Coordinates of C-alpha atoms in Angstrom, one line a residue:
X187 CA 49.3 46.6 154.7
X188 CA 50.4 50.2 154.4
X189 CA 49.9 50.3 158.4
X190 CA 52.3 47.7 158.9
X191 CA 54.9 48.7 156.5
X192 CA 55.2 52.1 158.5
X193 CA 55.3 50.3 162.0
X194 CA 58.2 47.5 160.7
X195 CA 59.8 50.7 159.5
X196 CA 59.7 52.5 162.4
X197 CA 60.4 49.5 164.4
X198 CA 63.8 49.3 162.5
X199 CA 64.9 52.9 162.3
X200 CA 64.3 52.6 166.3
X201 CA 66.4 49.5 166.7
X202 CA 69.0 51.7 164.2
X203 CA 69.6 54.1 166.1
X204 CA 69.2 52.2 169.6
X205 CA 72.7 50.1 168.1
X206 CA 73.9 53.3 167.2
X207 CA 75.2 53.7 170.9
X208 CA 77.7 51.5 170.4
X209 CA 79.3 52.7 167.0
X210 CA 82.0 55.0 167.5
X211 CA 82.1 58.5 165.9
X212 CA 84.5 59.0 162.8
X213 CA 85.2 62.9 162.4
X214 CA 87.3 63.0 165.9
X215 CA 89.2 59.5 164.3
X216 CA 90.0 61.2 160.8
X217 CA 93.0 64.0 160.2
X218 CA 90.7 67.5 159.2
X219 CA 93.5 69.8 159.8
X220 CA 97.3 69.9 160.5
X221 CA 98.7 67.2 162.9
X222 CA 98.1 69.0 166.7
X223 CA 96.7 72.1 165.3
X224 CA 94.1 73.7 168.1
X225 CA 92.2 75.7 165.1
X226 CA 88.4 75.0 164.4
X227 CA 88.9 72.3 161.2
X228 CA 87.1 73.3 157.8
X229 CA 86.6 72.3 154.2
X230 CA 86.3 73.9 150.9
X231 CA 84.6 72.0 148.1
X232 CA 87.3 74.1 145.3
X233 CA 85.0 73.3 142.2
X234 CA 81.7 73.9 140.6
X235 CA 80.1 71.4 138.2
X236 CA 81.0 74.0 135.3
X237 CA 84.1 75.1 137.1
X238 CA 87.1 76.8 134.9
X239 CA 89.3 79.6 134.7
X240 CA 89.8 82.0 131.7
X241 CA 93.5 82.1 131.7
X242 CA 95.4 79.6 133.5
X243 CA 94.6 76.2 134.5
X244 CA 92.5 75.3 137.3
X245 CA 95.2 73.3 139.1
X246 CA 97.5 76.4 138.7
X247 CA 95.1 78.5 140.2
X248 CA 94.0 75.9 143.0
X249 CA 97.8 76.6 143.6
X250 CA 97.9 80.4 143.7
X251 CA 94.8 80.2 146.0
X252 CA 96.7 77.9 149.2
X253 CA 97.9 80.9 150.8
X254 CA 94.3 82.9 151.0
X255 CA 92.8 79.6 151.9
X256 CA 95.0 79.3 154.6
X257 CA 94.5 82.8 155.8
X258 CA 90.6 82.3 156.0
X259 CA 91.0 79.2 158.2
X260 CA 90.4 76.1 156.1
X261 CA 92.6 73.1 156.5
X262 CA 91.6 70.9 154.1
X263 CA 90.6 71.0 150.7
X264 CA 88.1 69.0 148.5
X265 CA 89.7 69.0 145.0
X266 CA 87.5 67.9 141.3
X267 CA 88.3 64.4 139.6
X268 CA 91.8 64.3 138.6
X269 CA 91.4 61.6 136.3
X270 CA 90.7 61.2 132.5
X271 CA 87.3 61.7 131.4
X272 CA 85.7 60.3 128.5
X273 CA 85.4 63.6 126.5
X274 CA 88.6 66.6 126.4
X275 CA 86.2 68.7 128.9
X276 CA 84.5 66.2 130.9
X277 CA 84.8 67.2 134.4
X278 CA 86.1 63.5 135.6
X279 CA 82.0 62.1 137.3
X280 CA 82.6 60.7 133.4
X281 CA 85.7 58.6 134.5
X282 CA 87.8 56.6 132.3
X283 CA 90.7 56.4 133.3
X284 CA 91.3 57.1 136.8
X285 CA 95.1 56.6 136.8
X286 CA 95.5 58.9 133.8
X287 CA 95.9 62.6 136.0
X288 CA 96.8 64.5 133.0
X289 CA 99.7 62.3 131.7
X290 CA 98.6 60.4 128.6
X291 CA 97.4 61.3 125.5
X292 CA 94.5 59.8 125.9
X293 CA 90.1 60.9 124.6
X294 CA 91.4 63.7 122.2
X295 CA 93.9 65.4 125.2
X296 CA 96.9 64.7 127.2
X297 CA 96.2 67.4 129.8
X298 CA 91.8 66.7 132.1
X299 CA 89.7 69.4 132.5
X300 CA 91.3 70.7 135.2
X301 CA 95.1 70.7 134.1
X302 CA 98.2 68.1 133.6
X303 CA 100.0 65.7 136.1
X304 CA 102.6 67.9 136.6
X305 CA 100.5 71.1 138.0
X306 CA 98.3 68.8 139.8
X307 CA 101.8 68.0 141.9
X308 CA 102.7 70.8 142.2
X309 CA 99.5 72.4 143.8
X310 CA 98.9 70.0 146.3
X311 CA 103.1 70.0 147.1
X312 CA 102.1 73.8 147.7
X313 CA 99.6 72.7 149.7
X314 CA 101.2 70.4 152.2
X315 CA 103.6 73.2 152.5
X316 CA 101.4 75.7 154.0
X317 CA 99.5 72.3 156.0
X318 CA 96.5 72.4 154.0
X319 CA 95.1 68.8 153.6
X320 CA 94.3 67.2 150.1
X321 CA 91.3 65.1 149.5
X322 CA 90.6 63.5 146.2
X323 CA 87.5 62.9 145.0
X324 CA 87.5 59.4 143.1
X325 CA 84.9 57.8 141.1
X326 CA 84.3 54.6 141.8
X327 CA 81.2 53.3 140.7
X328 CA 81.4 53.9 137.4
X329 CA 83.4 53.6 133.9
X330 CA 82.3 55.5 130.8
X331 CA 84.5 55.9 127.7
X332 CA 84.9 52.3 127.0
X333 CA 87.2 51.3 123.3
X334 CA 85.5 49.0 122.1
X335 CA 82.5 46.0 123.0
X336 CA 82.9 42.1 124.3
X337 CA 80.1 39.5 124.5
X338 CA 79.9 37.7 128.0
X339 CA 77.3 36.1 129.9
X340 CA 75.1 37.7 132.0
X341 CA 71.9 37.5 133.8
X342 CA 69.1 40.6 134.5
X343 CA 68.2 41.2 138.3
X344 CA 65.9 42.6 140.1
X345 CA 66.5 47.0 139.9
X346 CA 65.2 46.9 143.4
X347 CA 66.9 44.0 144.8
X348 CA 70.4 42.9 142.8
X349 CA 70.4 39.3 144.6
X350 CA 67.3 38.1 143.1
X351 CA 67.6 37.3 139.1
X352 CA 64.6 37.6 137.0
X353 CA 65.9 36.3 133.6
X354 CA 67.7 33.5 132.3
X355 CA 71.7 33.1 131.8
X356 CA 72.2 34.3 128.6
X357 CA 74.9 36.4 126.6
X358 CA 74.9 39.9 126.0
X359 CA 76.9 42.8 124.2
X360 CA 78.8 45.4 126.1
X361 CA 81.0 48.2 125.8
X362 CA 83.2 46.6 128.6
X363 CA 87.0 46.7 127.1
X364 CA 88.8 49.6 128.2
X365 CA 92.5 49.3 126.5
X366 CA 94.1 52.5 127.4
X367 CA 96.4 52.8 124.3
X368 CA 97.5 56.1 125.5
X369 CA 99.3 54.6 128.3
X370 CA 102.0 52.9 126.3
X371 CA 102.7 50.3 128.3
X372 CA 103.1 52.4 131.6
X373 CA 100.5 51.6 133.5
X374 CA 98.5 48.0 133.9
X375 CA 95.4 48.2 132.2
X376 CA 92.8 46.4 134.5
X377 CA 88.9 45.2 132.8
X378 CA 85.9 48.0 133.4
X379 CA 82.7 48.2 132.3
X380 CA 80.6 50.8 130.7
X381 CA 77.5 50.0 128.8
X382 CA 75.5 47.2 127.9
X383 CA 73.8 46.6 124.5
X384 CA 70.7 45.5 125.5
X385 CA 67.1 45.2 124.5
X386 CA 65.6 46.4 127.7
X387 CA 66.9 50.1 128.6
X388 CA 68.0 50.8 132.3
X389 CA 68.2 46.9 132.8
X390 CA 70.2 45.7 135.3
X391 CA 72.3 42.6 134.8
X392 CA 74.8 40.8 137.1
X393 CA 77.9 39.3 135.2
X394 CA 81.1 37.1 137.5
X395 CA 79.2 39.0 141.2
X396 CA 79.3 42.7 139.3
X397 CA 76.2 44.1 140.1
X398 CA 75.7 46.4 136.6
X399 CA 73.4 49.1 136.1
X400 CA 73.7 51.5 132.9
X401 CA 77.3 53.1 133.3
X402 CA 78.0 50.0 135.5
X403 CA 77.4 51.5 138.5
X404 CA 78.4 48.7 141.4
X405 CA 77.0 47.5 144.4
X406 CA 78.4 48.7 147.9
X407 CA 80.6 45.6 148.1
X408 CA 82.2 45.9 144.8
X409 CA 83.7 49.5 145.2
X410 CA 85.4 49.0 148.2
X411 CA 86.9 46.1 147.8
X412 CA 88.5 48.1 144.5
X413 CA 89.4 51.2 146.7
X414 CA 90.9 49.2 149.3
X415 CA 93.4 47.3 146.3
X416 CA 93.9 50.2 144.8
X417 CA 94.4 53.1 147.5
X418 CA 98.1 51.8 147.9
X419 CA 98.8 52.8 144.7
X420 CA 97.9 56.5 145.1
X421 CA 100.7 58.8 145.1
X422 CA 99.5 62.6 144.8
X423 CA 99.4 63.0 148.4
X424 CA 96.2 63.2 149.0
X425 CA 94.7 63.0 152.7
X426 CA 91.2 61.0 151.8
X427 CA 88.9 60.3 149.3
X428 CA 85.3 61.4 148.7
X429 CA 83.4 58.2 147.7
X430 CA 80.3 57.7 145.9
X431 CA 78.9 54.0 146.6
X432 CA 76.0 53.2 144.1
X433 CA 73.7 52.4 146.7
X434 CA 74.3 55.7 148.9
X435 CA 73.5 57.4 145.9
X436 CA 70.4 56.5 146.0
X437 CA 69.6 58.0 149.1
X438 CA 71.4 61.5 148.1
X439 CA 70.1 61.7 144.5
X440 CA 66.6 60.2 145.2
X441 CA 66.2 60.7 148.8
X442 CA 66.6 64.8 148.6
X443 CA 63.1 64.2 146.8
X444 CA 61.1 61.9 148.1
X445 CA 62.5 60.5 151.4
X446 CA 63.6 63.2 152.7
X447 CA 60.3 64.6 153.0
X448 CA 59.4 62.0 156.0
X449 CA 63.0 60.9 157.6
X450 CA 65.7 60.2 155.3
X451 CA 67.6 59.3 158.6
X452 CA 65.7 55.7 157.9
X453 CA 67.5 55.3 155.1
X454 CA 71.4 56.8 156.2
X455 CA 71.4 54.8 159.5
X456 CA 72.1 51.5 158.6
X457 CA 75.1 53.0 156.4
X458 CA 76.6 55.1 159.6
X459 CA 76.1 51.2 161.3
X460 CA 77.7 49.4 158.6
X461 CA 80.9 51.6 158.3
X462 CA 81.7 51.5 161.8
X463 CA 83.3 54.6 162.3
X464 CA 84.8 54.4 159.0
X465 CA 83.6 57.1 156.8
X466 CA 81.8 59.9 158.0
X467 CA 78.6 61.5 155.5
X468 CA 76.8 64.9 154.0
X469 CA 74.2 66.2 155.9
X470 CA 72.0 65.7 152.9
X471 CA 68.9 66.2 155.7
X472 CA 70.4 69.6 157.0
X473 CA 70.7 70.9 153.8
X474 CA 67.0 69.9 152.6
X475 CA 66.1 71.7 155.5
X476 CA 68.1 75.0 154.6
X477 CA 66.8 74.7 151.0
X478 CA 63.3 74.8 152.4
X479 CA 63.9 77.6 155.0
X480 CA 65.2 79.6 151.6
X481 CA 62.2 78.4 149.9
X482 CA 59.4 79.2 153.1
X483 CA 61.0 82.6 154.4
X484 CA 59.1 83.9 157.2
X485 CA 56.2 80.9 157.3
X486 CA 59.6 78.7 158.2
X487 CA 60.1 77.9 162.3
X488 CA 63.6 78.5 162.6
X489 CA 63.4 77.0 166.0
X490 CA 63.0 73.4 163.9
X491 CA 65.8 73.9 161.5
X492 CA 68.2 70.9 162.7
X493 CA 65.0 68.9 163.0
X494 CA 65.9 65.6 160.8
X495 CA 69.6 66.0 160.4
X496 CA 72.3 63.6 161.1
X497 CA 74.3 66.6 162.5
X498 CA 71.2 66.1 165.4
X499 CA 71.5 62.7 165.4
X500 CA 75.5 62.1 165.2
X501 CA 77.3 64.8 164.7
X502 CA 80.5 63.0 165.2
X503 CA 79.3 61.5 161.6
X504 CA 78.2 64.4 159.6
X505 CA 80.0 66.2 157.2
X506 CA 77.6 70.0 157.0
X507 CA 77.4 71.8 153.9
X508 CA 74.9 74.7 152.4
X509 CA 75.2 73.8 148.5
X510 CA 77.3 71.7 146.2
X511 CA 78.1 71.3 142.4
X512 CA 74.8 69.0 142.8
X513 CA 72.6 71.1 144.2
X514 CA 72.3 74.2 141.6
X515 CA 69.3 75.0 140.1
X516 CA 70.3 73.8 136.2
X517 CA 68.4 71.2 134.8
X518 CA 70.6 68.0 134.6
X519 CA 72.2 68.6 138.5
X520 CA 71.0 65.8 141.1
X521 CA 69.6 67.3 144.0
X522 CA 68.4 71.2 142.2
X523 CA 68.0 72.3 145.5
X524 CA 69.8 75.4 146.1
X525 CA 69.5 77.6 149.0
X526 CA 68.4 80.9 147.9
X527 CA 70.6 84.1 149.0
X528 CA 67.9 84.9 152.1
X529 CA 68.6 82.3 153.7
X530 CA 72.4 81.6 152.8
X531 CA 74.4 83.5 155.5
X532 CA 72.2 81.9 158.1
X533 CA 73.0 78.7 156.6
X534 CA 76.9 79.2 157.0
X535 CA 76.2 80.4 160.4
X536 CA 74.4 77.5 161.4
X537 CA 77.4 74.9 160.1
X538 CA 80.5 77.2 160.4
X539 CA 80.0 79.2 164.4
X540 CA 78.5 75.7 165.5
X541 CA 80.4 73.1 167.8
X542 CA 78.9 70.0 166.0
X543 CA 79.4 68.6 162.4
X544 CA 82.4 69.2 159.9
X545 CA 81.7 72.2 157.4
X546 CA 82.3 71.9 153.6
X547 CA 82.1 75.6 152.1
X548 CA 81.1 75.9 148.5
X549 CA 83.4 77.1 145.8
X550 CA 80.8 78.3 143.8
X551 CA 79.8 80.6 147.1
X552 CA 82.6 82.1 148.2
X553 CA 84.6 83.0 144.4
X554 CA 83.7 84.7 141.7
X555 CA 81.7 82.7 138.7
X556 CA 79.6 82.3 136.3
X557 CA 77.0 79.8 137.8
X558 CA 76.0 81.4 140.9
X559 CA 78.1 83.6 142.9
X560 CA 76.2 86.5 145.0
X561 CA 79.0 89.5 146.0
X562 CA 76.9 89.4 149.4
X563 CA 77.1 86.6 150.0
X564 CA 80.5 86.0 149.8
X565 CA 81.2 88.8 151.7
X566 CA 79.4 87.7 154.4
X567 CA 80.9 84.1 154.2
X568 CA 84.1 85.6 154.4
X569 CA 84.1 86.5 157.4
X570 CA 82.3 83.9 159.3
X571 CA 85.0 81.9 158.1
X572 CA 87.3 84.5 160.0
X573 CA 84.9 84.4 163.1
X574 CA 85.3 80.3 162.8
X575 CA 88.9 80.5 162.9
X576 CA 89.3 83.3 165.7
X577 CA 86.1 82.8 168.3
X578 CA 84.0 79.6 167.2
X579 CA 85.6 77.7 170.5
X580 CA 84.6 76.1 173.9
X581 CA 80.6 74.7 175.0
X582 CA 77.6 76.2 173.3
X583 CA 74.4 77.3 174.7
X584 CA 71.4 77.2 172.2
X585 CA 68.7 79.7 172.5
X586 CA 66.1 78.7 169.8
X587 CA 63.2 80.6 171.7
X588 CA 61.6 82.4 168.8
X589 CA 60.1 81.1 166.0
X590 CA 61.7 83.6 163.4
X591 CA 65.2 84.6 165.7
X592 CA 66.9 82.4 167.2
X593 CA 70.7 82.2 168.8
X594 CA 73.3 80.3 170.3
X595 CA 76.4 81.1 172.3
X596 CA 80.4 80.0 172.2
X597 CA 81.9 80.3 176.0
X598 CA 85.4 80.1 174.1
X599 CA 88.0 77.8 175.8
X600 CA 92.0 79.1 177.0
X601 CA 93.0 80.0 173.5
X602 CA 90.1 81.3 172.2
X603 CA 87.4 83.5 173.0
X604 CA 83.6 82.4 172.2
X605 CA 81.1 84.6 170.5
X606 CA 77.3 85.2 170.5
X607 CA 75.1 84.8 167.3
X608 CA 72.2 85.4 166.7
X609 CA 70.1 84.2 163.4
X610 CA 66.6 85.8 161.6
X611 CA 64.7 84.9 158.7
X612 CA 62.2 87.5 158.7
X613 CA 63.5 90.7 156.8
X614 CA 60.5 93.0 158.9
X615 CA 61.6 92.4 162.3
X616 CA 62.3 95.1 164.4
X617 CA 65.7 95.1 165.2
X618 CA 65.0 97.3 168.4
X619 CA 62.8 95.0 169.8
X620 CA 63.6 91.4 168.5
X621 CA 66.2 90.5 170.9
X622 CA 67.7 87.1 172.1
X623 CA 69.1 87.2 176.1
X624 CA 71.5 85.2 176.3
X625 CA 74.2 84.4 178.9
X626 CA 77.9 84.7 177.4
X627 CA 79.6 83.2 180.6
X628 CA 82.3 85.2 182.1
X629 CA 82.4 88.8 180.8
X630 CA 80.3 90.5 183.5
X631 CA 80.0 93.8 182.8
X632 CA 81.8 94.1 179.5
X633 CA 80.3 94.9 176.3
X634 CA 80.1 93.0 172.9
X635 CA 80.5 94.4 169.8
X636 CA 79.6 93.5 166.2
X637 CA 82.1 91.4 164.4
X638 CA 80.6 92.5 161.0
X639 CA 81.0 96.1 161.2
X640 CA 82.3 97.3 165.1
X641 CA 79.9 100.0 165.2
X642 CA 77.1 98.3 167.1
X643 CA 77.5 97.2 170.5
X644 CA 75.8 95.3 173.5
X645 CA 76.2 95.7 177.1
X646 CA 76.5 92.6 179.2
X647 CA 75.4 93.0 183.0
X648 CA 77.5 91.2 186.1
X649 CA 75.8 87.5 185.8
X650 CA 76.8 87.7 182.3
X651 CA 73.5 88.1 180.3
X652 CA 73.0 90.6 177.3
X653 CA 70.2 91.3 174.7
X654 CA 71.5 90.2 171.5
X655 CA 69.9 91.9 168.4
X656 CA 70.1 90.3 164.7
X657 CA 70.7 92.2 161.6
X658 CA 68.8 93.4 158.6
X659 CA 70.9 90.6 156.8
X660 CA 69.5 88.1 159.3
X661 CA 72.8 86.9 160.9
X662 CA 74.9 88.7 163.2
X663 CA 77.9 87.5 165.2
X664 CA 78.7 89.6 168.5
X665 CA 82.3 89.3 170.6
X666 CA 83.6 91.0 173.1
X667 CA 84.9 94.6 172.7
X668 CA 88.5 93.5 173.1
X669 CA 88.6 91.4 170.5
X670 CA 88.3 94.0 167.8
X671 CA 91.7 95.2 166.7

């Protein structure tokens, strides 16, 4: 039985990815960066999960934080929740209102977490200024917060399948009536659900085609039919939306666990099918994979590390990314999967200096905080985000030819020059005679020169090839001499 299970599996991930030919990409179809911009496009998640600043509020200082954005390269920018949470400090994942941005006096506060209306506007009007892209991140496939209960019918369904009922019509008691007296009148109030009052705990019911499951989270049909009524109404400028479909969420809560393990690809496929182009995803797969090299060190084959992802598989699909808000190690966060500081830099060289894939930097990874912030770290972050902007450009060449150094080379384009990089995950190696040769196109007999520090250099012979060293921090990224001002 087992034996057949794994074939039909296999048999349909094939057949997947065999259709997958014929499904566009979506990164090249979606705006990353201003309108006709050459520049490498780039991301910044601007929250963690405990996210806050001491003085002012965290919409004023997204706002006093466009112009060094800016200057390190990024083009877009992945903003918190806006929206009224159920509690003064929820962080907005606890949604109840989601047209309340900080207006209405509303769940003990007028202004969210993160600030009022009226600084929300006027960060991301700062933003477009200086051509930095908003998106929103809106939560969709859940209420919580609810005013008070109704009685309806319902009926429990399967938690594995939410077509097939296992109960009896009958009626039940939920927290489903969300009023919004804080509104006043100003905005139409529109029926949510939150929680059911139940016998059975983490039952599943489905009431009027609503697919229900604790804080009511929906079913993939449900949600986007609601963002495709309400995105018209959206009015803070905004350039996308992160969504969070219940039944993705499985695969990037549950999946980091215990699919991943074997080929969580299996289970993302069909999704990159369904949407057609539409919506690209996180490399949840690469980042398992960095998490482990962090975890492994030396024991890890560096030669395997994109082994699994979707950035292999379709890299016009995947959005790359070293850690989240979700992936710290605190008990409560989904994925606890953080990528330890030996292995972070060569994580952010892999996604960032790279031709394939979009890259989402972390908030938490590049400021100051109290959650998890390493000064190396962002240091070193800093400036491959500089390297990004300036050389990241034109083919690439991989040379993944030693199982604890590898490298890969950027022949540049007419704009740009490229760069050489070279990665290491084993803190012993002999600098002096650990060495990648690579070929860096043409700059016969030049010499290349460490981006990190200028002091080190390499010569290159007339067909182009030089001996590329790493560093004792495990990533290094070489250019040619000229380069360094």
């Amino acid at each position: 039985m087992n034996f057949v299970y794994f074939f039909m599996s296999q048999f349909r991930y094939w057949l997947d990815c065999l259709l997958l030919r014929w499904v566009p990409p979506s990164l090249p179809a979606m705006q990353l960066g201003p309108e006709g911009s050459s520049q490498n496009p780039t991301m910044i998640q601007f929250f963690t999960w405990d996210a806050h600043h001491p003085d002012i509020s965290w919409w004023e200082h997204f706002e006093k934080q466009v112009l060094p954005l800016v200057a390190l390269g990024f083009t877009q920018v992945w903003l918190p929740p806006p929206h009224k949470a159920m509690v003064p400090k929820g962080c907005g994942y606890d949604a109840y209102d989601l047209w309340d941005l900080g207006e209405f006096d509303q769940k003990g506060t007028v202004a969210t977490r993160w600030g009022t209306k009226e600084e929300l506007l006027r960060a991301c009007d700062a933003a477009k200024q200086c051509n930095l892209n908003i998106i929103i991140d809106a939560v969709l496939n859940h209420k919580l917060g609810a005013d008070r209960t109704e009685t309806f019918r319902a009926v429990r369904v399967d938690p594995l399948n939410r077509l097939k009922d296992i109960g009896s019509e009958r009626h039940v008691k939920g927290w489903t009536a969300f009023d919004f007296p804080g509104r006043l009148g100003k905005v139409n109030s529109t029926l949510y659900f939150d929680w059911l009052e139940v016998n059975v705990q983490a039952s599943i019911v489905a009431c009027d085609g609503i697919s229900i499951i604790l804080l009511t989270g929906m079913s993939l049909r449900e949600p986007m039919v609601y963002f495709a009524f309400h995105q018209k109404d959206m009015k803070v400028g905004q350039n996308g939306l992160t969504i969070v479909i219940q039944k993705y969420e499985t695969i990037y809560l549950h999946g980091a666990r215990g699919f991943l393990n074997e080929n969580s690809l299996q289970l993302l496929i069909p999704y990159v099918r369904a949407f057609q182009g539409q919506t690209s995803f996180f490399d949840v797969p690469l980042h398992e994979n960095f998490h482990r090299a962090s975890k492994t060190g030396v024991s890890y084959d560096l030669r395997t590390i994109l082994d699994g992802s979707l950035v292999k598989l379709r890299p016009g699909d995947a959005v790359t990314f070293v850690d989240n808000h979700d992936t710290l190690q605190q008990v409560g966060q989904s994925l606890e999967s953080w990528v330890g500081i030996n292995f972070k830099s060569q994580a952010y060289a892999l996604i960032l200096l790279r031709c394939h894939g979009y890259p989402c930097v972390f908030y938490g990874d590049l400021y100051p905080n109290d959650e998890c912030y390493d000064e190396d770290t962002s240091r070193t972050l800093k400036q491959l985000l500089l390297a990004r902007k300036s050389f990241a450009y034109g083919p690439m060449v991989d040379y993944f030819e030693h199982r604890n150094c590898i490298g890969f080379v950027r022949m540049g384009d007419s704009d740009h020059a490229g760069c050489a990089v070279v990665l290491s995950n084993d803190p012993m190696l002999d600098l002096t005679a650990c060495k990648i040769r690579m070929n860096v196109g043409s700059h016969p007999g030049t010499t290349f020169r460490s981006f990190f520090d200028g002091s080190r250099t390499i010569a290159i012979d007339h067909d182009g090839w030089g001996a590329f060293p790493s560093s004792v921090d495990g990533v290094e990224v070489w250019i040619e001499n000229r380069e360094i001002k």
